[in-house]
Short mmCIF file of C-alpha atoms and ligand atoms in Angstrom, two decimals:
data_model
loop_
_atom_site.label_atom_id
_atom_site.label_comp_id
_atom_site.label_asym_id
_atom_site.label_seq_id
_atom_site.Cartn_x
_atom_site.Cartn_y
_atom_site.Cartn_z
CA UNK A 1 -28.23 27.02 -4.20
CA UNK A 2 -30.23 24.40 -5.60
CA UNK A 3 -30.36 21.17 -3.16
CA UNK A 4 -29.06 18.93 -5.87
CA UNK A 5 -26.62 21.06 -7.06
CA UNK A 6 -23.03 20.03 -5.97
CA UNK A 7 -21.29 23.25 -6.74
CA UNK A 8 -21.62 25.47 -9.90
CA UNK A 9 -18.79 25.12 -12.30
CA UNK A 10 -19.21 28.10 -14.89
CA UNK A 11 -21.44 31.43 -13.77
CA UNK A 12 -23.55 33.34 -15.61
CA UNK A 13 -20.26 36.76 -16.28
CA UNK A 14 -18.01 33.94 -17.27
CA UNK A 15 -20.77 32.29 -19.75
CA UNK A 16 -21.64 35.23 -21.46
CA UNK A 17 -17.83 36.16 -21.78
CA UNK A 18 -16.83 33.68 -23.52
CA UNK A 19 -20.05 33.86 -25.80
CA UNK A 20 -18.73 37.21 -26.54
CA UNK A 21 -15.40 35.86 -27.40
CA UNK A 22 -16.80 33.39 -29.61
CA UNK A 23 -18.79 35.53 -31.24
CA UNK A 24 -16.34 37.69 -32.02
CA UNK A 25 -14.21 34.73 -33.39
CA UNK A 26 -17.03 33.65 -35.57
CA UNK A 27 -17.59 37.17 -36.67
CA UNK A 28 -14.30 37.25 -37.87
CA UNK A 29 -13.74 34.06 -39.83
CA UNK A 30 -17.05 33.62 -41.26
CA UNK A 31 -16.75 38.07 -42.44
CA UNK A 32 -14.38 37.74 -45.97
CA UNK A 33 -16.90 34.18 -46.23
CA UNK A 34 -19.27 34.41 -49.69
CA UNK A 35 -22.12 34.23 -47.57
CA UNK A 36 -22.71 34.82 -43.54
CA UNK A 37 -23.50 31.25 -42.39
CA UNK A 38 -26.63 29.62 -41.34
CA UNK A 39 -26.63 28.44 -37.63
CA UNK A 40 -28.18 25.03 -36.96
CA UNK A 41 -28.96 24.50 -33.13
CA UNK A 42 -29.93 21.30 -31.56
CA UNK A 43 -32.93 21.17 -29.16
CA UNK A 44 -33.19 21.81 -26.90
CA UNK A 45 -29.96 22.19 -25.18
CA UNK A 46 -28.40 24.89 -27.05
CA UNK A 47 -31.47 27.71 -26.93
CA UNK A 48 -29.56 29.27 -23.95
CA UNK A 49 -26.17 29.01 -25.65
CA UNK A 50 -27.95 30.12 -29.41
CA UNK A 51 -30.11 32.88 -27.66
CA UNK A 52 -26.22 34.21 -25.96
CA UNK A 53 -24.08 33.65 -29.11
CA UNK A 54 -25.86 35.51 -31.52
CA UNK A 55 -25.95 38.53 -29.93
CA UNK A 56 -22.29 38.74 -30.44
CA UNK A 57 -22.13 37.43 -33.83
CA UNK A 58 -21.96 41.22 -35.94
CA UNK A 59 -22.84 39.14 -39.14
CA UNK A 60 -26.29 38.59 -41.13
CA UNK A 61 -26.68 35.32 -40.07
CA UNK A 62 -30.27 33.35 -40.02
CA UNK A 63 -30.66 30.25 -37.78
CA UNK A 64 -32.75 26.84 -37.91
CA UNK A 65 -33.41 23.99 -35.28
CA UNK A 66 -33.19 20.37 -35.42
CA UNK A 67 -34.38 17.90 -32.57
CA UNK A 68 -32.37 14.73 -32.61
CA UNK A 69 -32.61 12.43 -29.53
CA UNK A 70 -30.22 9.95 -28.16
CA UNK A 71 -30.14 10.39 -24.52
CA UNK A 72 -31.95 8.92 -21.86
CA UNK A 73 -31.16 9.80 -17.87
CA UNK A 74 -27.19 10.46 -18.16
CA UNK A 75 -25.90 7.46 -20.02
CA UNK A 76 -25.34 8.33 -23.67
CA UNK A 77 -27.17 5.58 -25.76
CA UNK A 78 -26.44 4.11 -29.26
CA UNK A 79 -28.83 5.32 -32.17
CA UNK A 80 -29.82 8.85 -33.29
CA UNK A 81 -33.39 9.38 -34.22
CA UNK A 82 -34.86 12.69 -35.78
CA UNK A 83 -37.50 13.97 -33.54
CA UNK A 84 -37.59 17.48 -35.90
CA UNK A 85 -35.90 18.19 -39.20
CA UNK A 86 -34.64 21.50 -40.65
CA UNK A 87 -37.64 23.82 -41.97
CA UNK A 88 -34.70 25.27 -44.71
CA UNK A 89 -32.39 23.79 -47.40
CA UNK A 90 -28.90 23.47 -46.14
CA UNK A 91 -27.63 22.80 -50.00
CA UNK A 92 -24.40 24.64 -50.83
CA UNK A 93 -24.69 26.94 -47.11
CA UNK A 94 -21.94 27.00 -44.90
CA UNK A 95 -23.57 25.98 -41.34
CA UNK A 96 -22.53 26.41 -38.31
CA UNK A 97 -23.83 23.45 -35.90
CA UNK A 98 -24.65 24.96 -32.46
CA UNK A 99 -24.78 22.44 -29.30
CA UNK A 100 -24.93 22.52 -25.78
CA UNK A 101 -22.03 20.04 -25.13
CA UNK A 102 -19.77 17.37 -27.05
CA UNK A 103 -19.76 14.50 -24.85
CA UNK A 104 -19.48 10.64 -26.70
CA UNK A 105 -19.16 12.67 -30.07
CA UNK A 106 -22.20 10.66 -31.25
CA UNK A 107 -24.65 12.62 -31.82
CA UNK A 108 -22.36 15.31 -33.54
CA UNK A 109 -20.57 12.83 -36.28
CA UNK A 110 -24.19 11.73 -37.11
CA UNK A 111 -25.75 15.31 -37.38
CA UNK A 112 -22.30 16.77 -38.73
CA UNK A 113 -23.04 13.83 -41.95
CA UNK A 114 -26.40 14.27 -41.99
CA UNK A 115 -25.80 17.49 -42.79
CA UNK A 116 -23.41 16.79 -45.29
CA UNK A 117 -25.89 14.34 -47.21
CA UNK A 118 -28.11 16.98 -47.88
CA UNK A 119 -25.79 18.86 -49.34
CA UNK A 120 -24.04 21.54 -47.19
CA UNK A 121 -21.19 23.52 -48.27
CA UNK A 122 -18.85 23.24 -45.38
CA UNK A 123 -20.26 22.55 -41.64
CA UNK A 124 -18.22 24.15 -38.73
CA UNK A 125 -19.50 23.07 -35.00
CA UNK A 126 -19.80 25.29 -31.56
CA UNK A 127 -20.36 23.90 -28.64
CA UNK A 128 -20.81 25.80 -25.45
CA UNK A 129 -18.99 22.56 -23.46
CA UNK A 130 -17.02 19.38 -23.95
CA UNK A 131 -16.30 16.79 -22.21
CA UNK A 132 -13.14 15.82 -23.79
CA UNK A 133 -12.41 12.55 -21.31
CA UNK A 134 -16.16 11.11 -22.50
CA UNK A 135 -14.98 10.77 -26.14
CA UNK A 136 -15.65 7.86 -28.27
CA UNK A 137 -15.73 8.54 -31.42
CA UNK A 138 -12.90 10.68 -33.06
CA UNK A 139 -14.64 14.29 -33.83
CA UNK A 140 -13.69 18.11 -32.46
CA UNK A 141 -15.53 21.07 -32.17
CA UNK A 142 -14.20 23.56 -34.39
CA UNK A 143 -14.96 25.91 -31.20
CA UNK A 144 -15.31 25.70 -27.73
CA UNK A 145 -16.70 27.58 -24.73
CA UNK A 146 -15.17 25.71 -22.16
CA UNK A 147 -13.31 22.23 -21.51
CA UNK A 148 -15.04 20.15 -18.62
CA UNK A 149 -13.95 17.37 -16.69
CA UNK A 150 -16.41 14.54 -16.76
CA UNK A 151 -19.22 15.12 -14.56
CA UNK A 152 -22.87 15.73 -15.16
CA UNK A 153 -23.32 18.87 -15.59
CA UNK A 154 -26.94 20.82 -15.69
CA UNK A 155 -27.88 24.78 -16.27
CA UNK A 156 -27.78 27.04 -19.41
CA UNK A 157 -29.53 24.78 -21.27
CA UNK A 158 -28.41 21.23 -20.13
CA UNK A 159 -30.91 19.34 -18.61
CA UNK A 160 -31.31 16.18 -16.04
CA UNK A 161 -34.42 14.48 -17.52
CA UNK A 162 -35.63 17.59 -18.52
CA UNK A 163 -34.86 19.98 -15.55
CA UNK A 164 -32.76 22.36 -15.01
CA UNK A 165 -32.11 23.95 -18.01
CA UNK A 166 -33.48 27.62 -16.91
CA UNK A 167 -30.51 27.89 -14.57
CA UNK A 168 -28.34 30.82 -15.80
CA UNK A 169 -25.40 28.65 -14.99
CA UNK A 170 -23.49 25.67 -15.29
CA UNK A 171 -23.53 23.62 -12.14
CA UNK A 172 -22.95 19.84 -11.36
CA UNK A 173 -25.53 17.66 -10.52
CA UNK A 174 -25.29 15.63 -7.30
CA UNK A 175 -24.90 12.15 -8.07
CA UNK A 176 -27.70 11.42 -5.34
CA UNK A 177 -29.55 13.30 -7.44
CA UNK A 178 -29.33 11.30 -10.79
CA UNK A 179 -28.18 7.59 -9.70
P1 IMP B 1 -23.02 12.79 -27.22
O1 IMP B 1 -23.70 12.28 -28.45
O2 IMP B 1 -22.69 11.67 -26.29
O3 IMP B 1 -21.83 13.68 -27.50
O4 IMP B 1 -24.10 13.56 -26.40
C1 IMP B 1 -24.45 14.84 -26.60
C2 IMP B 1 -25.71 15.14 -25.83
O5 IMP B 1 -25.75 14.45 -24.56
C3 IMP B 1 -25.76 16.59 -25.47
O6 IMP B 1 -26.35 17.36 -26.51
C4 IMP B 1 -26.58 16.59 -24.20
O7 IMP B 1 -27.94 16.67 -24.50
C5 IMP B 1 -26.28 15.25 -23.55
N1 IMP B 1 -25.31 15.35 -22.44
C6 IMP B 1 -24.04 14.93 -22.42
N2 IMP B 1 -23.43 15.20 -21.26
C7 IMP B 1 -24.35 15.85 -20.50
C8 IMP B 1 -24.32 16.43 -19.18
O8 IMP B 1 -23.32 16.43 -18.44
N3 IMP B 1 -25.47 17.02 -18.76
C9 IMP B 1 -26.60 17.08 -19.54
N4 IMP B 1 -26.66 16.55 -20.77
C10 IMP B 1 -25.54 15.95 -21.26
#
């Protein structure tokens, strides 16, 4: 195991299970729905968790990134900025917001009303984690891979200042390592 790792918390058979499950869940929901919807993942967090989902998602469903930054080291800081927008209208589609993990809930009220503003039909959020004791602002995923207690977490996508994110698993970060 990695030396900064304290212990891994989610591995890679229980990961993709639950992808699967969601997936299926999605499938289902989203398959009497006018149109299949469009999946909007945040990078660069949720590639891992995107590049796992969709495979289980049996509907035709296109996808699209935005970049939106807010965090620096592990302490969750104020203001959203837009680092990359959409490349595709979101006007009248129902989207599906894809993200690594629900922490402060920042980040996803912004997005979920940015979204919104430009005129989505309905917007639905999956997160692959969530941190439900972190929460400051009042906003749920719709679905969840897995609940977390809070401790910094890194792997499957999650990053500490960049690293880490090519671990096939979710594992928590040594505080040695990050304070
Ligand atoms: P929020 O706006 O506070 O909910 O933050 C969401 C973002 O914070 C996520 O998309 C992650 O990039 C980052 N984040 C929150 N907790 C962790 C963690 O434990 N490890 C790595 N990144 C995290």
């Amino acid at each position: 195991m990695h030396p900064c790792l304290e212990k891994i918390l989610l591995n890679e058979d229980e990961i993709v299970a639950r992808c699967k499950e969601l997936g299926q869940q999605i499938t289902q929901e989203y398959k009497n729905n006018e149109q299949p919807p469009l999946l909007v993942a945040l990078l660069k967090g949720s590639v891992p968790f995107l590049a796992e989902l969709i495979k289980h998602i049996d509907l035709d469903i296109q996808f699209d990134f935005m970049d939106v930054s807010s965090y620096e080291g592990t302490e969750s800081i104020g203001d959203i900025k837009i680092i990359k927008d959409l490349d595709c209208s979101v006007k009248n589609l129902d989207i599906l917001l894809v993200e690594d993990i629900v922490d402060t809930g920042r980040t996803l009220k912004t997005v979920k009303a940015m979204l919104k503003n430009k005129g989505a039909k309905t917007v639905r959020v999956v997160t692959l984690l969530d941190k439900p004791d972190r929460r400051v602002v009042d906003i749920e995923a719709d679905y969840t891979g897995f609940e977390i207690p809070n401790e910094f977490v890194v792997g499957f996508g999650l990053d500490f200042n960049q690293k880490y994110r090519n671990f096939p698993f979710v594992g928590v970060l040594k505080e040695e390592c990050y304070k």
